[in-house]
mmCIF file of C-alpha atoms in Angstrom:
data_model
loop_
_atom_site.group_PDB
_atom_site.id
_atom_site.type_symbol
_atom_site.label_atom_id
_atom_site.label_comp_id
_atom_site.label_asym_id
_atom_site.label_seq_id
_atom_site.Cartn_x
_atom_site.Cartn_y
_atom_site.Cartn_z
ATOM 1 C CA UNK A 134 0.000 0.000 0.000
ATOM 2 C CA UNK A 135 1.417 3.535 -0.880
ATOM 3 C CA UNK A 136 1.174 6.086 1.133
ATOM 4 C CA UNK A 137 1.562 9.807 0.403
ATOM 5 C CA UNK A 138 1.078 13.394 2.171
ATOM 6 C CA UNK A 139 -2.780 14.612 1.771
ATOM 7 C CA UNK A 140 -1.643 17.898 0.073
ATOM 8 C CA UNK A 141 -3.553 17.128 -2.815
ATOM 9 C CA UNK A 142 -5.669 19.981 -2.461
ATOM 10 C CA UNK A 143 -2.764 22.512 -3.179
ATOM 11 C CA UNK A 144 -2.075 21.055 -5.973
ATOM 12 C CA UNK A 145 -5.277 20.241 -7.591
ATOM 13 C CA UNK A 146 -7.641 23.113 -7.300
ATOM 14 C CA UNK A 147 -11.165 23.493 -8.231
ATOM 15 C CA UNK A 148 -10.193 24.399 -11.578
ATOM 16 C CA UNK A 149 -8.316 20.951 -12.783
ATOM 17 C CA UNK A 150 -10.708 18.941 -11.555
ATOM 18 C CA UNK A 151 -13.329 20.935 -13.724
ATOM 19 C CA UNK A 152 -11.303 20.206 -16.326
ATOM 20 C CA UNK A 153 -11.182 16.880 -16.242
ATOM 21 C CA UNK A 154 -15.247 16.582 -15.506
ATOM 22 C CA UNK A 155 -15.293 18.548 -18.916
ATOM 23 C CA UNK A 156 -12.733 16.365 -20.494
ATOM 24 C CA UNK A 157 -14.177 12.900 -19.119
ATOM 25 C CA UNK A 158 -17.906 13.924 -19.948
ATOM 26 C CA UNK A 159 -16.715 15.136 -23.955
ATOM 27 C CA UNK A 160 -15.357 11.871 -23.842
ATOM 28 C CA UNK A 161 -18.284 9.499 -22.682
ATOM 29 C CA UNK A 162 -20.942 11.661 -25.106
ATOM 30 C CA UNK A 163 -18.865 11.645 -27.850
ATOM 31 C CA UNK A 164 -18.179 7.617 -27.339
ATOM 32 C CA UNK A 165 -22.141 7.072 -25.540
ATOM 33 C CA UNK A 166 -22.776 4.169 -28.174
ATOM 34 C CA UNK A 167 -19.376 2.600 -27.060
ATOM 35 C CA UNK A 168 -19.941 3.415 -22.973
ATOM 36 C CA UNK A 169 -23.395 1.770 -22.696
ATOM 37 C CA UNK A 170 -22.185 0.585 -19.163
ATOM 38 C CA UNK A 171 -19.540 2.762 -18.143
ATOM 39 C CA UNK A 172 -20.717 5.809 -19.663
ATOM 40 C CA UNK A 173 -21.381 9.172 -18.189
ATOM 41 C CA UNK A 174 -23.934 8.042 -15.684
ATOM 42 C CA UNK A 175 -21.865 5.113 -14.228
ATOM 43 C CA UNK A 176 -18.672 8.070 -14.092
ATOM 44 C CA UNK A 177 -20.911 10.424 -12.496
ATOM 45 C CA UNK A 178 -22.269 7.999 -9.868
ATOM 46 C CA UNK A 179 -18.788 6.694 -8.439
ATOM 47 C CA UNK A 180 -17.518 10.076 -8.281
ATOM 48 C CA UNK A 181 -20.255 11.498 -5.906
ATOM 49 C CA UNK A 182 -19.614 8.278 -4.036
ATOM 50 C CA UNK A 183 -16.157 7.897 -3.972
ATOM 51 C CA UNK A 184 -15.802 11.599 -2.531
ATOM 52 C CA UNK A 185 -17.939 10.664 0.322
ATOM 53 C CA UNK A 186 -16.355 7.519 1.335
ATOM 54 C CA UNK A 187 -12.963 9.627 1.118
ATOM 55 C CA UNK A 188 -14.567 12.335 3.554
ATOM 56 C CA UNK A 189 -15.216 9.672 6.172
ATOM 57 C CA UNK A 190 -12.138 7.646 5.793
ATOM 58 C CA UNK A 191 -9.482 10.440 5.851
ATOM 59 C CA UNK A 192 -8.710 10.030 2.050
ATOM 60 C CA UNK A 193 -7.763 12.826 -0.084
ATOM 61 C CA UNK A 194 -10.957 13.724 -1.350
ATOM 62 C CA UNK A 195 -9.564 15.940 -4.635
ATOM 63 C CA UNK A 196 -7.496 13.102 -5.502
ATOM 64 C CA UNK A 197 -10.057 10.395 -5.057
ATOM 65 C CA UNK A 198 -12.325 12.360 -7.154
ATOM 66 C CA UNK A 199 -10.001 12.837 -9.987
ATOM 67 C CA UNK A 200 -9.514 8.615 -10.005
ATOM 68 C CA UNK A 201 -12.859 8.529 -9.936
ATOM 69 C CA UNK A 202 -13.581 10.605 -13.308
ATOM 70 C CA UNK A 203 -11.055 8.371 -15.066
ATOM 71 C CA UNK A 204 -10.821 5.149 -13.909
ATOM 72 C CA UNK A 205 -12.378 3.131 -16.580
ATOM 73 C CA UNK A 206 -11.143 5.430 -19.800
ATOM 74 C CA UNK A 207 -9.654 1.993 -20.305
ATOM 75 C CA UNK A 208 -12.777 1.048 -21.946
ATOM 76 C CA UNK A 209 -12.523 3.596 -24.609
ATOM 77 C CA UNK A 210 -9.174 2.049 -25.723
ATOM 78 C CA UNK A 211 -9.912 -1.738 -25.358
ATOM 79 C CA UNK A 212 -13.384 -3.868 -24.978
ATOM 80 C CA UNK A 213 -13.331 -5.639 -21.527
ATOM 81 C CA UNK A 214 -9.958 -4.861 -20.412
ATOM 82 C CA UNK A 215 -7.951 -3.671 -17.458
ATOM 83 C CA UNK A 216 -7.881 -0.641 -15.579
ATOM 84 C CA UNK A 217 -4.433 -0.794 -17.035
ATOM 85 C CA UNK A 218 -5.157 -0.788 -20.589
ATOM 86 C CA UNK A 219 -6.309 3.135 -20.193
ATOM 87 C CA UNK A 220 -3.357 4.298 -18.516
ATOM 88 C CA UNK A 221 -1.831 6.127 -21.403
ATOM 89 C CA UNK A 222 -4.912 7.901 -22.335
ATOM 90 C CA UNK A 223 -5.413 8.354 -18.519
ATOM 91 C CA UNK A 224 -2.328 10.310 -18.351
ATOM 92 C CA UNK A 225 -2.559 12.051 -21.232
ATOM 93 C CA UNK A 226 -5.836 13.160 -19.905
ATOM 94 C CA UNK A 227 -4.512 14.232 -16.424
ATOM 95 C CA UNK A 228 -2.056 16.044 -18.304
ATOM 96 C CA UNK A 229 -4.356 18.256 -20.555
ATOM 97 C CA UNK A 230 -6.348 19.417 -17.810
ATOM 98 C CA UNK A 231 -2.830 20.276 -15.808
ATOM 99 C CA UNK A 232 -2.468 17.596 -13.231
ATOM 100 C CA UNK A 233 1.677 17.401 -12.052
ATOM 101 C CA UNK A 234 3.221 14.306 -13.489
ATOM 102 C CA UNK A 235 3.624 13.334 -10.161
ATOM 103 C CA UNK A 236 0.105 13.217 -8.930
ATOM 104 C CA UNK A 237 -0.850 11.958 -12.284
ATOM 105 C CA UNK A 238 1.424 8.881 -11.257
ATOM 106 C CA UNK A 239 -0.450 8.579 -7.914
ATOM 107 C CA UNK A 240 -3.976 9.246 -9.281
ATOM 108 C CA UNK A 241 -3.106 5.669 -12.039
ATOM 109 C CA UNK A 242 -1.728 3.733 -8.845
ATOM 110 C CA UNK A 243 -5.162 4.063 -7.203
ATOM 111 C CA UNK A 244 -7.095 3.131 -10.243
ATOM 112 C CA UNK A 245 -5.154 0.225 -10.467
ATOM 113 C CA UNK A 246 -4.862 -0.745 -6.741
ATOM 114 C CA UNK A 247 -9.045 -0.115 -6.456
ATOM 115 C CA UNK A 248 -10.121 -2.772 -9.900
ATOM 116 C CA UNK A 249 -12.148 -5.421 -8.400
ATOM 117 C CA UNK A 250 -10.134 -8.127 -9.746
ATOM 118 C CA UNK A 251 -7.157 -7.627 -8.572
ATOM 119 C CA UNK A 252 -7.370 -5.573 -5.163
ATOM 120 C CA UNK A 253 -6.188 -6.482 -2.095
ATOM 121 C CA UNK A 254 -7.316 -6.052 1.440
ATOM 122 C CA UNK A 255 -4.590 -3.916 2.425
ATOM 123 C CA UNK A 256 -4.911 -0.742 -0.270
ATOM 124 C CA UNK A 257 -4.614 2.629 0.447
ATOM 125 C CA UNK A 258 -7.695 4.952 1.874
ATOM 126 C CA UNK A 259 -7.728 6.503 -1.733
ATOM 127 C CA UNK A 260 -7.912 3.308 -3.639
ATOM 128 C CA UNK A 261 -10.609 2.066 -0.768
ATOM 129 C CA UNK A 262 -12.843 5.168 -1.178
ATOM 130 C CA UNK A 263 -12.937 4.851 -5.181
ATOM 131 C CA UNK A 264 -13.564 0.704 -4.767
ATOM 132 C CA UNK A 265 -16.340 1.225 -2.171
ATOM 133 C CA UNK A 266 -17.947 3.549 -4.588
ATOM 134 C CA UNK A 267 -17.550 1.527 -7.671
ATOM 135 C CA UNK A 268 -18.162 -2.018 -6.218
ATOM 136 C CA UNK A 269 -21.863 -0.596 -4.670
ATOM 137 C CA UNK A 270 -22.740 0.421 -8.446
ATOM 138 C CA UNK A 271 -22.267 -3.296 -8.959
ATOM 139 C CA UNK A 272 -23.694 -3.832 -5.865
ATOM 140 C CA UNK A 273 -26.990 -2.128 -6.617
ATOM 141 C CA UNK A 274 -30.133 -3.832 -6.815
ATOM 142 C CA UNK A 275 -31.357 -1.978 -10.122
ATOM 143 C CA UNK A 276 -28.172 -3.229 -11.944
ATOM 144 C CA UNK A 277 -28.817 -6.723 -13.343
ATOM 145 C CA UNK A 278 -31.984 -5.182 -14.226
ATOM 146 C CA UNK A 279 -31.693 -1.918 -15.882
ATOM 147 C CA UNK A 280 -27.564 -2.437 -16.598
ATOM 148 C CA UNK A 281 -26.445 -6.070 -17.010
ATOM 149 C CA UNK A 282 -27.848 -5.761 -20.907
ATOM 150 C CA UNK A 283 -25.964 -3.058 -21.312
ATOM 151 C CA UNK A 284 -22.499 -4.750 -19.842
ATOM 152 C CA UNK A 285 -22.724 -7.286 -22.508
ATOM 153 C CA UNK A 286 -23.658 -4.841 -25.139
ATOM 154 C CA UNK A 287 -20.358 -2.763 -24.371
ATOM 155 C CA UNK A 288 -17.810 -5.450 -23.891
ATOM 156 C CA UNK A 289 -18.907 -8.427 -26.489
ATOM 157 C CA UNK A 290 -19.712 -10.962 -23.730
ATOM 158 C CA UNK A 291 -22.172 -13.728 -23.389
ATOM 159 C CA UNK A 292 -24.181 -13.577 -20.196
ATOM 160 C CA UNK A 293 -22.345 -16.991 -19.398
ATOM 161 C CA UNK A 294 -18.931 -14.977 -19.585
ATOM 162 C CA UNK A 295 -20.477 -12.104 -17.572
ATOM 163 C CA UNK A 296 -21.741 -14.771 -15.259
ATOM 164 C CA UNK A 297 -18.392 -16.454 -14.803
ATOM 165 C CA UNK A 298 -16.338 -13.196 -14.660
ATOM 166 C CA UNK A 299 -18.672 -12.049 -11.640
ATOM 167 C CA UNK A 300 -18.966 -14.961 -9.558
ATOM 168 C CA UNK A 301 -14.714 -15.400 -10.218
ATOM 169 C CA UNK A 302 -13.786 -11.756 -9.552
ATOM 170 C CA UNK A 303 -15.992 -11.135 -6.685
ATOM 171 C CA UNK A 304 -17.268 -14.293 -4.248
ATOM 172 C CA UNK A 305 -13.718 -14.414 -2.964
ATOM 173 C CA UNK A 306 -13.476 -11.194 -1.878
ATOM 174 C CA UNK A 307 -17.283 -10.760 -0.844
ATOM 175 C CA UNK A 308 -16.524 -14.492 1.356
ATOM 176 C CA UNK A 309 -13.466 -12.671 2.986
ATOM 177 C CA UNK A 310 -14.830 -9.738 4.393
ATOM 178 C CA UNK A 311 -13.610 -6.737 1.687
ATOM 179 C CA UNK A 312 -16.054 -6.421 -0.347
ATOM 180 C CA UNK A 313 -16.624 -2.793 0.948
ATOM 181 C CA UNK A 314 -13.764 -1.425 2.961
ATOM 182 C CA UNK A 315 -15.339 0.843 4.645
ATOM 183 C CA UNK A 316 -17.290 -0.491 7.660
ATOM 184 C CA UNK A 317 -20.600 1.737 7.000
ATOM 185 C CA UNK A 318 -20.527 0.950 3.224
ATOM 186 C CA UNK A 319 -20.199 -2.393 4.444
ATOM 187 C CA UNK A 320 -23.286 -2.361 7.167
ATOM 188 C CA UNK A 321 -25.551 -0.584 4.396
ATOM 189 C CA UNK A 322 -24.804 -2.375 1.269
ATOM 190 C CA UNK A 323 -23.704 -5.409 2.213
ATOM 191 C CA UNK A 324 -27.085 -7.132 1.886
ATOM 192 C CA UNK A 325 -27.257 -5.983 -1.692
ATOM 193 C CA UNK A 326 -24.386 -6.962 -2.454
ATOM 194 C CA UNK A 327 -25.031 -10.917 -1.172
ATOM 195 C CA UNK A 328 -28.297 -10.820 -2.745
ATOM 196 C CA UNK A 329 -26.532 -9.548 -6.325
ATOM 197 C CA UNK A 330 -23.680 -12.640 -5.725
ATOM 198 C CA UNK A 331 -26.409 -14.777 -5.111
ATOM 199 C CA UNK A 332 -28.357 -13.954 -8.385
ATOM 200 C CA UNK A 333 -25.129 -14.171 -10.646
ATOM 201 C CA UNK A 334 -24.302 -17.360 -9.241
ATOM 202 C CA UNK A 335 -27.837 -18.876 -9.659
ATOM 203 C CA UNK A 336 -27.178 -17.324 -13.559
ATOM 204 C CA UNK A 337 -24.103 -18.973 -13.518
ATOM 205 C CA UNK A 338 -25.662 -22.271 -12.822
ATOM 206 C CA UNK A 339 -28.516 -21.968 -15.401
ATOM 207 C CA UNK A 340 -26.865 -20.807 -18.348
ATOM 208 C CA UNK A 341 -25.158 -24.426 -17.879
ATOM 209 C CA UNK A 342 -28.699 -26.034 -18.077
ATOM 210 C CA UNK A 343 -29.345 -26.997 -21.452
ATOM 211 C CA UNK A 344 -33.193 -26.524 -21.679
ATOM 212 C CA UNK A 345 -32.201 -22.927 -20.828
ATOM 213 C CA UNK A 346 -29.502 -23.051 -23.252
ATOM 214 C CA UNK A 347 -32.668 -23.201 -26.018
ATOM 215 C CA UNK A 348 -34.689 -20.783 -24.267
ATOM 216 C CA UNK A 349 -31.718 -17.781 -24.745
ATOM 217 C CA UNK A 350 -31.156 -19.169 -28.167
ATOM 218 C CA UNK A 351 -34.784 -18.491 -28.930
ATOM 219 C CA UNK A 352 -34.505 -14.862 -27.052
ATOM 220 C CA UNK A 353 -31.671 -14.185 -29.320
ATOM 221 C CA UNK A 354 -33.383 -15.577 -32.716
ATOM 222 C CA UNK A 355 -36.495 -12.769 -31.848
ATOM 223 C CA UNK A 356 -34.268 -9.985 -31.101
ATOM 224 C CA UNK A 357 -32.168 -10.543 -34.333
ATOM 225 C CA UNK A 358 -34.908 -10.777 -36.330
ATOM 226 C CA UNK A 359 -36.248 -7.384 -34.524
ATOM 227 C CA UNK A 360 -33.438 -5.256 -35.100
#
């Protein structure tokens, strides 16, 4: 875990991190047909959150919110990839809207330390504060319903492979008590979040069922013929 000096806010004033909102929001309505899951709505909705978990745990709240506006512009360079995959347009980014190479540096490590596939239980408050806020948007109940579609839309998967890549990425860490970092995250959302884990595992079961094999095969037949 990294740790550096909460002087963020000298650095990055209310101006930058306008700039990057600007930049990031050009970016996700020029691309909205590519972003159907991580598009200006999901960006919008981890930032608010991320900056409040960073208030409570002693994060840098500037900082956080700055990883928050672009931690997933790796989507605009790659379908379904890492949090690393957008680091050079991350950077570049950071660097347009005047963000010191140095913080730019620190801003990537916390993207990185916060993905959900990879994160530990010992990351930094920044990188906690941005993965609280993130994993509840997967966490919320509406999601599978109003989102999932979407998901699959945006990164070429099957639900199977969305199934999978849930139930792999997340039961682990959900099973040994990190899901949400932050222990009032943890006490709100939790119950969401078992209920979600529960759902995608019960998908992940199904989609192996032949009979229901033919019924999404049939789905799939009606919509192509729709469109």
């Amino acid at each position: 875990m990294r740790t550096q000096e909460s002087t963020i806010d000298h650095v990055i004033v209310d101006a930058v991190v306008g700039a990057v909102e600007k930049r990031v929001h050009r970016l996700c309505r020029q691309y909205a047909e590519r972003l159907q899951f991580h598009g200006w709505h999901h960006v919008s909705f981890v930032r608010a959150k991320a900056v409040g978990f960073a208030r409570r745990n002693g994060a840098d709240p500037a900082v956080v919110e700055v990883a928050a506006l672009v931690h997933d512009v790796n989507y605009l360079v790659l379908r379904n990839s890492p949090a690393s995959a957008g680091r050079n347009l991350r950077l570049e980014i950071l660097a347009e809207c005047g963000v010191p190479p140095h913080v730019s540096r620190w801003i990537d490590e916390i993207v990185d330390e916060a993905e959900m596939a990879t994160r530990g239980r010992d990351i930094s408050l920044e990188a906690q504060a941005l993965s609280d806020a993130d994993t509840l948007f997967k966490a919320l109940p509406v999601t599978p319903v109003v989102l999932a579609h979407r998901y699959l839309r945006e990164n070429g998967l099957s639900l199977r492979e969305l199934a999978h890549k849930i139930v792999g990425e997340q039961c682990d860490v959900h099973d040994e008590g990190y899901y949400f970092y932050n222990p009032e995250a943890a006490a709100t959302y939790s119950r969401w979040a078992t209920a979600n884990l529960q759902l995608w595992q019960c998908i992940k079961e199904a989609v192996d069922d032949p009979t229901v094999v033919e019924l999404l095969d049939a789905v799939h037949a009606v919509d192509a013929l729709a469109s």
